[in-house]
Backbone as XML, in Angstrom:
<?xml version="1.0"?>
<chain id="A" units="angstrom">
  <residue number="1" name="UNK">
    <atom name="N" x="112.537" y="175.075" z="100.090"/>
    <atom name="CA" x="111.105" y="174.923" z="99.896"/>
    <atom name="C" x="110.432" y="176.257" z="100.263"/>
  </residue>
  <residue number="2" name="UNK">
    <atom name="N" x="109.957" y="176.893" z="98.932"/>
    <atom name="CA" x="108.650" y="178.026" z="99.578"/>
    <atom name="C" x="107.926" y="177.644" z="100.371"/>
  </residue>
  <residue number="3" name="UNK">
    <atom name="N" x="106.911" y="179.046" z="100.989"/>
    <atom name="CA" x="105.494" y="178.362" z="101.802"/>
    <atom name="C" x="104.463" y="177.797" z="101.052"/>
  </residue>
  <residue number="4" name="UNK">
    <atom name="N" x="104.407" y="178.186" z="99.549"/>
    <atom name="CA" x="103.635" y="177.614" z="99.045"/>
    <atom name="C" x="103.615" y="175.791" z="99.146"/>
  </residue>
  <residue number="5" name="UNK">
    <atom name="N" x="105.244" y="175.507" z="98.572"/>
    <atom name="CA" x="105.108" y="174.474" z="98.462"/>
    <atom name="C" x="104.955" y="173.760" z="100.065"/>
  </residue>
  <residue number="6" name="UNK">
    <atom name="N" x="105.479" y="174.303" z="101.722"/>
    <atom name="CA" x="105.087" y="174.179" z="102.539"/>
    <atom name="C" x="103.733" y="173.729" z="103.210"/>
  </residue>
  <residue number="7" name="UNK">
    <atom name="N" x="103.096" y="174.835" z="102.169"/>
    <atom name="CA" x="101.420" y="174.176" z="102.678"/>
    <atom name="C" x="100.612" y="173.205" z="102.020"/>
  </residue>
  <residue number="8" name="UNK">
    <atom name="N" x="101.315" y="173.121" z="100.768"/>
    <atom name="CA" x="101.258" y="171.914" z="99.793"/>
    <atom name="C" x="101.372" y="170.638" z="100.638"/>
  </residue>
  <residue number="9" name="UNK">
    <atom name="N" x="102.821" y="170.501" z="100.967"/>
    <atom name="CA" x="103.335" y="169.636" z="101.408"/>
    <atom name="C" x="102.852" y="168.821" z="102.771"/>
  </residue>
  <residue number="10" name="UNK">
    <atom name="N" x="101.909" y="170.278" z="103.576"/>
    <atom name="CA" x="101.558" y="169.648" z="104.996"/>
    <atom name="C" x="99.887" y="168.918" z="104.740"/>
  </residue>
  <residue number="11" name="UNK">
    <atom name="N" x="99.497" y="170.081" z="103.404"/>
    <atom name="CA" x="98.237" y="169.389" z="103.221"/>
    <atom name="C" x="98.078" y="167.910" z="103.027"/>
  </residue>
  <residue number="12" name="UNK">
    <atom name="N" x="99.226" y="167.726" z="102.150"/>
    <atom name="CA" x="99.379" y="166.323" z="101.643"/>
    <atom name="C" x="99.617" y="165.180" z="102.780"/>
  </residue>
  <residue number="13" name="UNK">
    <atom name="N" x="100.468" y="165.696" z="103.648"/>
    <atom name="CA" x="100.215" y="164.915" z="104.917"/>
    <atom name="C" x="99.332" y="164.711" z="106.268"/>
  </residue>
  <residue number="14" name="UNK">
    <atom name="N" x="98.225" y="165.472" z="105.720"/>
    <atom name="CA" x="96.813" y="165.274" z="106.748"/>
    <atom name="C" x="96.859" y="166.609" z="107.473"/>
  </residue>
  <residue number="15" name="UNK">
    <atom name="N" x="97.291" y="167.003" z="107.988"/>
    <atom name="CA" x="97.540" y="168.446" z="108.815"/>
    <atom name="C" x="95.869" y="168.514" z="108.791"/>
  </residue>
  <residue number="16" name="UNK">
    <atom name="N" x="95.227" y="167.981" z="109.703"/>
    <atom name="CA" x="93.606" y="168.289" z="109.751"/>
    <atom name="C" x="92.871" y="169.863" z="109.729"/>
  </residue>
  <residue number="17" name="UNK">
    <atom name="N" x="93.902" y="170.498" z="110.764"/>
    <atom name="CA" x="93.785" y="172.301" z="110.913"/>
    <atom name="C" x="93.906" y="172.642" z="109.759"/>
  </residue>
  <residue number="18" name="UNK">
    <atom name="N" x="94.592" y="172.419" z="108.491"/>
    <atom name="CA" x="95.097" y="172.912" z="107.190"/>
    <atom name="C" x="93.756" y="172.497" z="106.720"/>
  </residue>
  <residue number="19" name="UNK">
    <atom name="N" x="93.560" y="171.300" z="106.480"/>
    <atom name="CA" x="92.469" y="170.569" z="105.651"/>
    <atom name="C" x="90.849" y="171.437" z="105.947"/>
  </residue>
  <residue number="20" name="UNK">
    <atom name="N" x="90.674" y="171.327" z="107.194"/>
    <atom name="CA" x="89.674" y="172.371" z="107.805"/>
    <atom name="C" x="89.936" y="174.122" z="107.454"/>
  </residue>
  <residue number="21" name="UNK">
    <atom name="N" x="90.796" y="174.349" z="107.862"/>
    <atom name="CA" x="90.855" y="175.791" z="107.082"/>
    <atom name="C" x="90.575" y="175.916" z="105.497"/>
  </residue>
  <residue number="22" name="UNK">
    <atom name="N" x="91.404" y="175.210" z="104.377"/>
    <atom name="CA" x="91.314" y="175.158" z="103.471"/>
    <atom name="C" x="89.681" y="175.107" z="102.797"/>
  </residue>
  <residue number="23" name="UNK">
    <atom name="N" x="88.859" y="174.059" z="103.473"/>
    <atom name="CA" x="87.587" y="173.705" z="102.776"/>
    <atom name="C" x="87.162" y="174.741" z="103.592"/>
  </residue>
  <residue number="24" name="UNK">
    <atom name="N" x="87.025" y="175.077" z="104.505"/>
    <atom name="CA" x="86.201" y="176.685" z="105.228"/>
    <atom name="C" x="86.576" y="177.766" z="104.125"/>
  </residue>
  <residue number="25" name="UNK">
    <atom name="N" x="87.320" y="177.789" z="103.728"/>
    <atom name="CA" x="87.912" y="178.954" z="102.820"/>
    <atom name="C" x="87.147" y="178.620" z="101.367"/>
  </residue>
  <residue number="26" name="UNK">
    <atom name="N" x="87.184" y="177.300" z="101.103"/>
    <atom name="CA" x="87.166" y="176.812" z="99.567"/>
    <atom name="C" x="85.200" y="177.001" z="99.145"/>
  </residue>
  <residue number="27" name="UNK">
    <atom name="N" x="84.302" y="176.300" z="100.598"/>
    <atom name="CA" x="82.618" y="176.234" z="100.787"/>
    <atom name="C" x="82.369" y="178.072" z="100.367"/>
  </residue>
  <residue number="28" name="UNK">
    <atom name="N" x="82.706" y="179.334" z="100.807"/>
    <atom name="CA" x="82.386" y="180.598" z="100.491"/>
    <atom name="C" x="82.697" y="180.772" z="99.105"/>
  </residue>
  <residue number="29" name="UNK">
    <atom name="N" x="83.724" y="180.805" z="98.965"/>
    <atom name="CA" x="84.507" y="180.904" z="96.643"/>
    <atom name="C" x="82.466" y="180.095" z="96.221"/>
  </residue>
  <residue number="30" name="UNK">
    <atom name="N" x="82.753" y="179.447" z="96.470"/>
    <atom name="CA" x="82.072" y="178.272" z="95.612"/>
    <atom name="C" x="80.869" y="178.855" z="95.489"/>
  </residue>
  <residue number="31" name="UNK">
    <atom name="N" x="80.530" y="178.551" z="96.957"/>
    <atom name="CA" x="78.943" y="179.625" z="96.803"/>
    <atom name="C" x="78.576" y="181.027" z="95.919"/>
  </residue>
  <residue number="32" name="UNK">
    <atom name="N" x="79.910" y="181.818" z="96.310"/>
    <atom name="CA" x="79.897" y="182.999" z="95.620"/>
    <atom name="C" x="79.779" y="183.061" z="94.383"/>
  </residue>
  <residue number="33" name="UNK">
    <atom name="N" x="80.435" y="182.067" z="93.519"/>
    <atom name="CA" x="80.396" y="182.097" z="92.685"/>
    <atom name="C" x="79.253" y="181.294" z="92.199"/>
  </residue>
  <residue number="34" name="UNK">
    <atom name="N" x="78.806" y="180.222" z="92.725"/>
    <atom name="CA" x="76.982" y="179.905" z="92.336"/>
    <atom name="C" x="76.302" y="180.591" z="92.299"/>
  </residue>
  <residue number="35" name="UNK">
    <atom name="N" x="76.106" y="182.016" z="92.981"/>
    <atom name="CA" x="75.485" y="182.940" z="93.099"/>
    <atom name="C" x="75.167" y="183.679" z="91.471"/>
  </residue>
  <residue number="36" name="UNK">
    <atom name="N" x="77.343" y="184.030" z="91.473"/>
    <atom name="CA" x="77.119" y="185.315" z="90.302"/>
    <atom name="C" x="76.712" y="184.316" z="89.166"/>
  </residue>
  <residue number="37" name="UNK">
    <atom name="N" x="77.560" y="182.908" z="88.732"/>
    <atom name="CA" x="77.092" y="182.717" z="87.665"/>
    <atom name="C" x="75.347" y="181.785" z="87.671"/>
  </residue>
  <residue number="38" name="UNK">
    <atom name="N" x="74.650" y="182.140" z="88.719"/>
    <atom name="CA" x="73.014" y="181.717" z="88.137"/>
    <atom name="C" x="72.534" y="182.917" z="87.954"/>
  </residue>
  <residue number="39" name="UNK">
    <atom name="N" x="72.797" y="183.971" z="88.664"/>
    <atom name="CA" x="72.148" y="185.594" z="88.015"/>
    <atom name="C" x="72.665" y="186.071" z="86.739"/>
  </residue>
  <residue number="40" name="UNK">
    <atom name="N" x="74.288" y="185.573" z="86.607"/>
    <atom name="CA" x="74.262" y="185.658" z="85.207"/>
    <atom name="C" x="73.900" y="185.147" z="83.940"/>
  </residue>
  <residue number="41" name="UNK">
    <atom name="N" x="73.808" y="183.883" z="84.263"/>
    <atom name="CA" x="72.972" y="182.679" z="83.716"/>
    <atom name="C" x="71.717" y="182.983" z="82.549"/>
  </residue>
  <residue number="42" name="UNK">
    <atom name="N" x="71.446" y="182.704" z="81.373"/>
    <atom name="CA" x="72.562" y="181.628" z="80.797"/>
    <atom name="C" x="73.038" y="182.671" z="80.012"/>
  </residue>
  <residue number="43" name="UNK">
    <atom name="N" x="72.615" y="183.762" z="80.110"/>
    <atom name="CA" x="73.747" y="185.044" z="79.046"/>
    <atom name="C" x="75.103" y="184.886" z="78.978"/>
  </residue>
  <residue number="44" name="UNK">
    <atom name="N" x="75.789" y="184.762" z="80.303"/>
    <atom name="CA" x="77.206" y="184.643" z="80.423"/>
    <atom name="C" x="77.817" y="183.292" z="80.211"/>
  </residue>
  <residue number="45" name="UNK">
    <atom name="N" x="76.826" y="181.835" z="80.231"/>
    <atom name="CA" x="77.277" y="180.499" z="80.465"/>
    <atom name="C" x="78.167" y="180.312" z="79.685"/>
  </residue>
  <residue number="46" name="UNK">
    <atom name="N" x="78.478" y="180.657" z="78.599"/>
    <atom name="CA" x="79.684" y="180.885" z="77.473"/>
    <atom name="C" x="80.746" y="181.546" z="77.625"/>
  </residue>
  <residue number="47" name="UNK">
    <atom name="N" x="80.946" y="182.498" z="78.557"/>
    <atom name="CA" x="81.646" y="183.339" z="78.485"/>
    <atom name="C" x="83.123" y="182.944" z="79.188"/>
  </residue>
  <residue number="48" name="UNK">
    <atom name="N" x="84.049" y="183.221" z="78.614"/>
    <atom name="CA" x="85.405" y="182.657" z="78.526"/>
    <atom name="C" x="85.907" y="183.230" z="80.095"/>
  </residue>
  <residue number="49" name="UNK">
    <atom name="N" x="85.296" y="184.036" z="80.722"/>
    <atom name="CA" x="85.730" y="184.058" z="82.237"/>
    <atom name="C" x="85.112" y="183.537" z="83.124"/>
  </residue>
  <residue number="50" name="UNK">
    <atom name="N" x="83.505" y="183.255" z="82.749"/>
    <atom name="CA" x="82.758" y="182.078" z="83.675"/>
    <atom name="C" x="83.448" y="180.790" z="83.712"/>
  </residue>
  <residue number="51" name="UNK">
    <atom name="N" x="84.086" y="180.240" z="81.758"/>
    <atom name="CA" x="84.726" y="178.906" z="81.748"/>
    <atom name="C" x="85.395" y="178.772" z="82.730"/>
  </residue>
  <residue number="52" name="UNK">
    <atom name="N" x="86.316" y="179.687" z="83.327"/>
    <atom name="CA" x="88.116" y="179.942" z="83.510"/>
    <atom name="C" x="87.477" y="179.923" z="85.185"/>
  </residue>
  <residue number="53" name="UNK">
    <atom name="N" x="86.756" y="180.633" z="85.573"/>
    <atom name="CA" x="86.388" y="180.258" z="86.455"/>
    <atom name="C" x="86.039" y="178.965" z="87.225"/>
  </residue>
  <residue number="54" name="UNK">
    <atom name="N" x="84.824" y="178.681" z="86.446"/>
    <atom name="CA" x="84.689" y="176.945" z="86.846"/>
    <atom name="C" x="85.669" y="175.915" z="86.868"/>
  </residue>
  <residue number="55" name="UNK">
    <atom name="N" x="86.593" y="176.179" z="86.010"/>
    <atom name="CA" x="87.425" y="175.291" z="85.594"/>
    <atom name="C" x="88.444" y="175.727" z="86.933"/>
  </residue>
  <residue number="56" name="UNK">
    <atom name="N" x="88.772" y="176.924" z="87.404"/>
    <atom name="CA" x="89.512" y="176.963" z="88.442"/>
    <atom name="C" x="89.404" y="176.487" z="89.656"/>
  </residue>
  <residue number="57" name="UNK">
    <atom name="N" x="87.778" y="176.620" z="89.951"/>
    <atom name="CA" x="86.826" y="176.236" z="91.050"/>
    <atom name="C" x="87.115" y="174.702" z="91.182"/>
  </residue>
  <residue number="58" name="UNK">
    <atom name="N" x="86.864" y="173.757" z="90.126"/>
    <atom name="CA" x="86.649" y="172.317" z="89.968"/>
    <atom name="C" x="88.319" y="171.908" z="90.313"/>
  </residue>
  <residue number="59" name="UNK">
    <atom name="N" x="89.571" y="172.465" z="89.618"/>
    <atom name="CA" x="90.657" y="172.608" z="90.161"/>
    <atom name="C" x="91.127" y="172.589" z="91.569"/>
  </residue>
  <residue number="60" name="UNK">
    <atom name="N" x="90.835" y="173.393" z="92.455"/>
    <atom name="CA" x="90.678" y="173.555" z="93.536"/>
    <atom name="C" x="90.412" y="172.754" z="94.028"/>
  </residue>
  <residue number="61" name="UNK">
    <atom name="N" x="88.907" y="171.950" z="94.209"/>
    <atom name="CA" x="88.385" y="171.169" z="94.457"/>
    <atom name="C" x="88.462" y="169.620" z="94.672"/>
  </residue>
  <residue number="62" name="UNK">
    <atom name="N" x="89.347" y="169.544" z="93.540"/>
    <atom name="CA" x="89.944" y="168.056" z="93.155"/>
    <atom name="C" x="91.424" y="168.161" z="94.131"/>
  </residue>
  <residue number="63" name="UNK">
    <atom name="N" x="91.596" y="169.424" z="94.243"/>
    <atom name="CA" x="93.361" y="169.320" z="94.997"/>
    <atom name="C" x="92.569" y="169.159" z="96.885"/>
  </residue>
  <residue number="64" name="UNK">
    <atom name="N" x="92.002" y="169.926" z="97.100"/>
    <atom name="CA" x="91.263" y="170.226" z="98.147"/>
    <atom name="C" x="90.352" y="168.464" z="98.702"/>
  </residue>
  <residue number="65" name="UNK">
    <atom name="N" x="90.413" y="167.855" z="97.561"/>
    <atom name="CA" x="89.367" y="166.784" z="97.815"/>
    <atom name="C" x="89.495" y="165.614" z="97.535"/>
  </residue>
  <residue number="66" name="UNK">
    <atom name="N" x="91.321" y="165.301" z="96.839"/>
    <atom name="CA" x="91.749" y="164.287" z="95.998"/>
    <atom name="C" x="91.968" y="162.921" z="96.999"/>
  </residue>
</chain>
């Protein structure tokens, strides 16, 4: 087993310190990126790296929050 799948694995079993680090880490991305894409807004709202973005963000999120 990698560490990846390691931290996978502990997340999945509650590891609260993991769970807390993780969303401390995950609340800054998010913001940051609310930031760039409303200043970029709506020029960029189309744009195939804002998609890829969100779509990574919401990704995250659902693993982070499932």
């Amino acid at each position: 087993m990698d560490r990846n799948e390691q931290i996978i694995e502990q997340y999945r079993q509650g590891d609260s310190e993991l769970r807390l680090y993780m969303f401390l880490s995950y609340v800054p991305l998010r913001d940051r990126f609310m930031q760039i894409s409303s200043a970029a807004a709506p020029k960029a709202e189309g744009h195939p790296t804002v998609l890829r973005l969100r779509l990574w963000l919401e990704r995250l999120r659902s693993f982070l929050f499932f």
